[in-house]
Amino acid sequence: MPAHPVESVWDYPRPPRIEPSDELVRVVLGGEVIAETRSSLRVLETSHPPTYYLPREAFVPGALERANGASMCEWKGRAAYLTVAGGDRAEEGAAWHYPLPMPGFEALVGHVAIYPARMDRCEVDGEVVRPQEGDFYGGWITSRVQGPFKGAPGTRGW
């Protein structure tokens, strides 16, 4: 029996919900493991695969540096971007965080989300993640979730 039941992203709420996860989350960049934790947060929002937020202390020293850019989420607030480095690679703006999130999302303070498409690979409990389509979304698709998922061509207005 699987450790977790299969979830439909269409059952996720809007506005999003945050839930703690004890799944083993691992991020590899430049051939090196740059982050690993069993204490992540999953942000669940209608039509999106979960986005995993890892505690900053899960990252190896030097893996995260401030980057230019910001974006706004109507629920979570203003996101700041980070450059992610590992091995011989650096991916500018490949991670984001909420230094001062909106009320209800304070749990995200001190946590960082990664665009899995910009890494060598991201894993959840040993399963390699498939990145959410599109260049803006950072969802992590595993066998634990089913779509269809927002982000593919033609889904912008969902």
PDB file of C-alpha atoms in Angstrom:
ATOM      1  CA  MET A   1       0.000   0.000   0.000  1.00  0.00           C
ATOM      2  CA  PRO A   2       1.402   3.477  -0.863  1.00  0.00           C
ATOM      3  CA  ALA A   3       2.562   5.698   1.984  1.00  0.00           C
ATOM      4  CA  HIS A   4       0.090   8.391   0.878  1.00  0.00           C
ATOM      5  CA  PRO A   5      -3.183   8.155  -1.052  1.00  0.00           C
ATOM      6  CA  VAL A   6      -3.358   9.629  -4.547  1.00  0.00           C
ATOM      7  CA  GLU A   7      -4.686  13.194  -4.451  1.00  0.00           C
ATOM      8  CA  SER A   8      -6.518  15.088  -7.182  1.00  0.00           C
ATOM      9  CA  VAL A   9      -5.301  18.672  -7.468  1.00  0.00           C
ATOM     10  CA  TRP A  10      -8.922  19.580  -8.160  1.00  0.00           C
ATOM     11  CA  ASP A  11      -9.708  18.699  -4.529  1.00  0.00           C
ATOM     12  CA  TYR A  12      -7.102  21.193  -3.265  1.00  0.00           C
ATOM     13  CA  PRO A  13      -8.518  24.460  -1.878  1.00  0.00           C
ATOM     14  CA  ARG A  14      -8.474  28.011  -3.139  1.00  0.00           C
ATOM     15  CA  PRO A  15      -7.040  29.971  -1.364  1.00  0.00           C
ATOM     16  CA  PRO A  16      -4.173  27.519  -0.866  1.00  0.00           C
ATOM     17  CA  ARG A  17      -3.551  25.398   2.215  1.00  0.00           C
ATOM     18  CA  ILE A  18      -0.184  24.700   3.864  1.00  0.00           C
ATOM     19  CA  GLU A  19       0.502  21.289   5.345  1.00  0.00           C
ATOM     20  CA  PRO A  20       3.657  19.853   6.920  1.00  0.00           C
ATOM     21  CA  SER A  21       5.319  16.891   5.222  1.00  0.00           C
ATOM     22  CA  ASP A  22       7.703  14.291   6.605  1.00  0.00           C
ATOM     23  CA  GLU A  23       8.515  12.929   3.144  1.00  0.00           C
ATOM     24  CA  LEU A  24      12.222  12.854   2.327  1.00  0.00           C
ATOM     25  CA  VAL A  25      12.784  15.778  -0.054  1.00  0.00           C
ATOM     26  CA  ARG A  26      16.129  15.986  -1.857  1.00  0.00           C
ATOM     27  CA  VAL A  27      17.393  18.564  -4.378  1.00  0.00           C
ATOM     28  CA  VAL A  28      20.389  17.924  -6.657  1.00  0.00           C
ATOM     29  CA  LEU A  29      22.171  20.605  -8.692  1.00  0.00           C
ATOM     30  CA  GLY A  30      25.556  20.433 -10.407  1.00  0.00           C
ATOM     31  CA  GLY A  31      25.780  16.766  -9.426  1.00  0.00           C
ATOM     32  CA  GLU A  32      25.604  17.586  -5.705  1.00  0.00           C
ATOM     33  CA  VAL A  33      22.859  17.200  -3.125  1.00  0.00           C
ATOM     34  CA  ILE A  34      22.243  20.817  -2.130  1.00  0.00           C
ATOM     35  CA  ALA A  35      19.203  20.266   0.110  1.00  0.00           C
ATOM     36  CA  GLU A  36      17.640  17.414   2.043  1.00  0.00           C
ATOM     37  CA  THR A  37      14.889  17.393   4.649  1.00  0.00           C
ATOM     38  CA  ARG A  38      12.004  15.518   6.218  1.00  0.00           C
ATOM     39  CA  SER A  39      10.508  18.815   7.448  1.00  0.00           C
ATOM     40  CA  SER A  40       9.088  20.527   4.382  1.00  0.00           C
ATOM     41  CA  LEU A  41       5.816  22.320   3.848  1.00  0.00           C
ATOM     42  CA  ARG A  42       3.478  21.495   0.964  1.00  0.00           C
ATOM     43  CA  VAL A  43       1.384  24.339  -0.447  1.00  0.00           C
ATOM     44  CA  LEU A  44      -1.754  22.916  -2.028  1.00  0.00           C
ATOM     45  CA  GLU A  45      -3.844  25.007  -4.427  1.00  0.00           C
ATOM     46  CA  THR A  46      -6.643  24.054  -6.820  1.00  0.00           C
ATOM     47  CA  SER A  47      -5.327  22.862 -10.215  1.00  0.00           C
ATOM     48  CA  HIS A  48      -1.651  22.988  -9.161  1.00  0.00           C
ATOM     49  CA  PRO A  49       0.636  20.159  -8.114  1.00  0.00           C
ATOM     50  CA  PRO A  50       2.056  20.764  -4.624  1.00  0.00           C
ATOM     51  CA  THR A  51       4.879  23.223  -4.193  1.00  0.00           C
ATOM     52  CA  TYR A  52       7.389  22.057  -1.578  1.00  0.00           C
ATOM     53  CA  TYR A  53       8.937  24.687   0.701  1.00  0.00           C
ATOM     54  CA  LEU A  54      12.125  23.526   2.413  1.00  0.00           C
ATOM     55  CA  PRO A  55      13.547  25.062   5.582  1.00  0.00           C
ATOM     56  CA  ARG A  56      16.582  27.220   4.824  1.00  0.00           C
ATOM     57  CA  GLU A  57      18.689  25.044   7.120  1.00  0.00           C
ATOM     58  CA  ALA A  58      18.042  22.073   4.780  1.00  0.00           C
ATOM     59  CA  PHE A  59      20.342  23.698   2.194  1.00  0.00           C
ATOM     60  CA  VAL A  60      24.105  23.279   2.229  1.00  0.00           C
ATOM     61  CA  PRO A  61      26.060  26.458   3.012  1.00  0.00           C
ATOM     62  CA  GLY A  62      26.436  28.680  -0.048  1.00  0.00           C
ATOM     63  CA  ALA A  63      23.589  27.055  -2.007  1.00  0.00           C
ATOM     64  CA  LEU A  64      21.314  30.114  -1.770  1.00  0.00           C
ATOM     65  CA  GLU A  65      22.139  33.710  -2.657  1.00  0.00           C
ATOM     66  CA  ARG A  66      19.878  36.713  -3.106  1.00  0.00           C
ATOM     67  CA  ALA A  67      18.776  37.313  -6.715  1.00  0.00           C
ATOM     68  CA  ASN A  68      17.028  40.133  -8.511  1.00  0.00           C
ATOM     69  CA  GLY A  69      13.316  40.004  -9.041  1.00  0.00           C
ATOM     70  CA  ALA A  70      10.088  39.706  -7.120  1.00  0.00           C
ATOM     71  CA  SER A  71       6.552  38.570  -7.768  1.00  0.00           C
ATOM     72  CA  MET A  72       3.217  38.895  -6.028  1.00  0.00           C
ATOM     73  CA  CYS A  73       0.794  36.190  -4.928  1.00  0.00           C
ATOM     74  CA  GLU A  74      -2.681  37.393  -4.012  1.00  0.00           C
ATOM     75  CA  TRP A  75      -2.667  35.100  -0.942  1.00  0.00           C
ATOM     76  CA  LYS A  76       0.948  34.601   0.100  1.00  0.00           C
ATOM     77  CA  GLY A  77       2.232  38.119  -0.609  1.00  0.00           C
ATOM     78  CA  ARG A  78       5.451  39.378  -2.177  1.00  0.00           C
ATOM     79  CA  ALA A  79       8.037  36.735  -3.092  1.00  0.00           C
ATOM     80  CA  ALA A  80      11.767  37.427  -3.282  1.00  0.00           C
ATOM     81  CA  TYR A  81      13.993  35.322  -5.543  1.00  0.00           C
ATOM     82  CA  LEU A  82      17.211  33.411  -4.897  1.00  0.00           C
ATOM     83  CA  THR A  83      20.034  32.045  -7.009  1.00  0.00           C
ATOM     84  CA  VAL A  84      20.642  28.354  -6.360  1.00  0.00           C
ATOM     85  CA  ALA A  85      24.199  26.988  -6.635  1.00  0.00           C
ATOM     86  CA  GLY A  86      25.573  23.469  -6.579  1.00  0.00           C
ATOM     87  CA  GLY A  87      28.667  21.848  -8.058  1.00  0.00           C
ATOM     88  CA  ASP A  88      29.672  23.824 -11.134  1.00  0.00           C
ATOM     89  CA  ARG A  89      26.198  25.332 -11.718  1.00  0.00           C
ATOM     90  CA  ALA A  90      24.341  28.406 -10.566  1.00  0.00           C
ATOM     91  CA  GLU A  91      20.692  28.986 -11.508  1.00  0.00           C
ATOM     92  CA  GLU A  92      19.701  32.621 -11.046  1.00  0.00           C
ATOM     93  CA  GLY A  93      16.180  33.131  -9.720  1.00  0.00           C
ATOM     94  CA  ALA A  94      15.536  29.372  -9.434  1.00  0.00           C
ATOM     95  CA  ALA A  95      14.097  29.651  -5.917  1.00  0.00           C
ATOM     96  CA  TRP A  96      11.821  32.005  -4.030  1.00  0.00           C
ATOM     97  CA  HIS A  97      10.666  32.762  -0.509  1.00  0.00           C
ATOM     98  CA  TYR A  98       8.252  35.013   1.351  1.00  0.00           C
ATOM     99  CA  PRO A  99      10.131  37.177   3.889  1.00  0.00           C
ATOM    100  CA  LEU A 100       6.883  38.832   5.073  1.00  0.00           C
ATOM    101  CA  PRO A 101       3.957  36.651   3.965  1.00  0.00           C
ATOM    102  CA  MET A 102       0.314  37.687   4.200  1.00  0.00           C
ATOM    103  CA  PRO A 103      -1.745  36.665   7.243  1.00  0.00           C
ATOM    104  CA  GLY A 104      -2.476  32.951   7.213  1.00  0.00           C
ATOM    105  CA  PHE A 105       0.804  32.101   5.472  1.00  0.00           C
ATOM    106  CA  GLU A 106       3.273  32.989   8.241  1.00  0.00           C
ATOM    107  CA  ALA A 107       4.458  29.348   8.324  1.00  0.00           C
ATOM    108  CA  LEU A 108       6.361  30.037   5.084  1.00  0.00           C
ATOM    109  CA  VAL A 109       8.845  32.342   6.844  1.00  0.00           C
ATOM    110  CA  GLY A 110      12.260  30.691   6.771  1.00  0.00           C
ATOM    111  CA  HIS A 111      11.268  28.307   3.948  1.00  0.00           C
ATOM    112  CA  VAL A 112      12.376  28.245   0.309  1.00  0.00           C
ATOM    113  CA  ALA A 113      10.663  26.852  -2.794  1.00  0.00           C
ATOM    114  CA  ILE A 114      12.629  25.575  -5.795  1.00  0.00           C
ATOM    115  CA  TYR A 115      11.717  25.387  -9.486  1.00  0.00           C
ATOM    116  CA  PRO A 116      12.330  21.666 -10.069  1.00  0.00           C
ATOM    117  CA  ALA A 117      12.801  22.189 -13.834  1.00  0.00           C
ATOM    118  CA  ARG A 118      15.911  24.276 -13.083  1.00  0.00           C
ATOM    119  CA  MET A 119      17.625  21.566 -10.980  1.00  0.00           C
ATOM    120  CA  ASP A 120      19.379  18.336 -12.033  1.00  0.00           C
ATOM    121  CA  ARG A 121      16.572  16.617 -10.167  1.00  0.00           C
ATOM    122  CA  CYS A 122      14.267  16.905  -7.199  1.00  0.00           C
ATOM    123  CA  GLU A 123      13.041  13.837  -5.327  1.00  0.00           C
ATOM    124  CA  VAL A 124      10.228  13.084  -2.916  1.00  0.00           C
ATOM    125  CA  ASP A 125      10.714   9.826  -0.981  1.00  0.00           C
ATOM    126  CA  GLY A 126      13.124   8.655  -3.701  1.00  0.00           C
ATOM    127  CA  GLU A 127      10.751   9.403  -6.597  1.00  0.00           C
ATOM    128  CA  VAL A 128      12.094  11.848  -9.189  1.00  0.00           C
ATOM    129  CA  VAL A 129       9.740  14.807  -9.535  1.00  0.00           C
ATOM    130  CA  ARG A 130       8.274  15.894 -12.852  1.00  0.00           C
ATOM    131  CA  PRO A 131       8.187  19.718 -12.985  1.00  0.00           C
ATOM    132  CA  GLN A 132       4.910  21.543 -13.504  1.00  0.00           C
ATOM    133  CA  GLU A 133       4.721  22.921 -17.026  1.00  0.00           C
ATOM    134  CA  GLY A 134       5.116  26.633 -17.686  1.00  0.00           C
ATOM    135  CA  ASP A 135       7.890  29.012 -16.730  1.00  0.00           C
ATOM    136  CA  PHE A 136       6.145  30.609 -13.743  1.00  0.00           C
ATOM    137  CA  TYR A 137       4.810  27.726 -11.667  1.00  0.00           C
ATOM    138  CA  GLY A 138       6.940  25.614  -9.347  1.00  0.00           C
ATOM    139  CA  GLY A 139       4.766  22.578  -8.651  1.00  0.00           C
ATOM    140  CA  TRP A 140       6.234  19.127  -8.047  1.00  0.00           C
ATOM    141  CA  ILE A 141       4.425  16.277  -9.834  1.00  0.00           C
ATOM    142  CA  THR A 142       4.772  12.812  -8.319  1.00  0.00           C
ATOM    143  CA  SER A 143       2.690   9.632  -8.439  1.00  0.00           C
ATOM    144  CA  ARG A 144       0.961  10.997  -5.322  1.00  0.00           C
ATOM    145  CA  VAL A 145      -0.971  13.614  -7.367  1.00  0.00           C
ATOM    146  CA  GLN A 146      -3.158  13.561 -10.441  1.00  0.00           C
ATOM    147  CA  GLY A 147      -4.249  16.386 -12.739  1.00  0.00           C
ATOM    148  CA  PRO A 148      -4.835  17.857 -15.182  1.00  0.00           C
ATOM    149  CA  PHE A 149      -2.451  20.551 -13.971  1.00  0.00           C
ATOM    150  CA  LYS A 150      -2.429  24.259 -14.639  1.00  0.00           C
ATOM    151  CA  GLY A 151       0.674  25.455 -16.524  1.00  0.00           C
ATOM    152  CA  ALA A 152       0.371  23.597 -19.816  1.00  0.00           C
ATOM    153  CA  PRO A 153      -0.466  25.563 -22.970  1.00  0.00           C
ATOM    154  CA  GLY A 154      -4.110  26.638 -22.916  1.00  0.00           C
ATOM    155  CA  THR A 155      -4.481  26.523 -19.134  1.00  0.00           C
ATOM    156  CA  ARG A 156      -3.617  30.141 -18.293  1.00  0.00           C
ATOM    157  CA  GLY A 157      -7.244  31.122 -17.630  1.00  0.00           C
ATOM    158  CA  TRP A 158      -8.024  28.211 -15.306  1.00  0.00           C
TER     159      TRP A 158
END
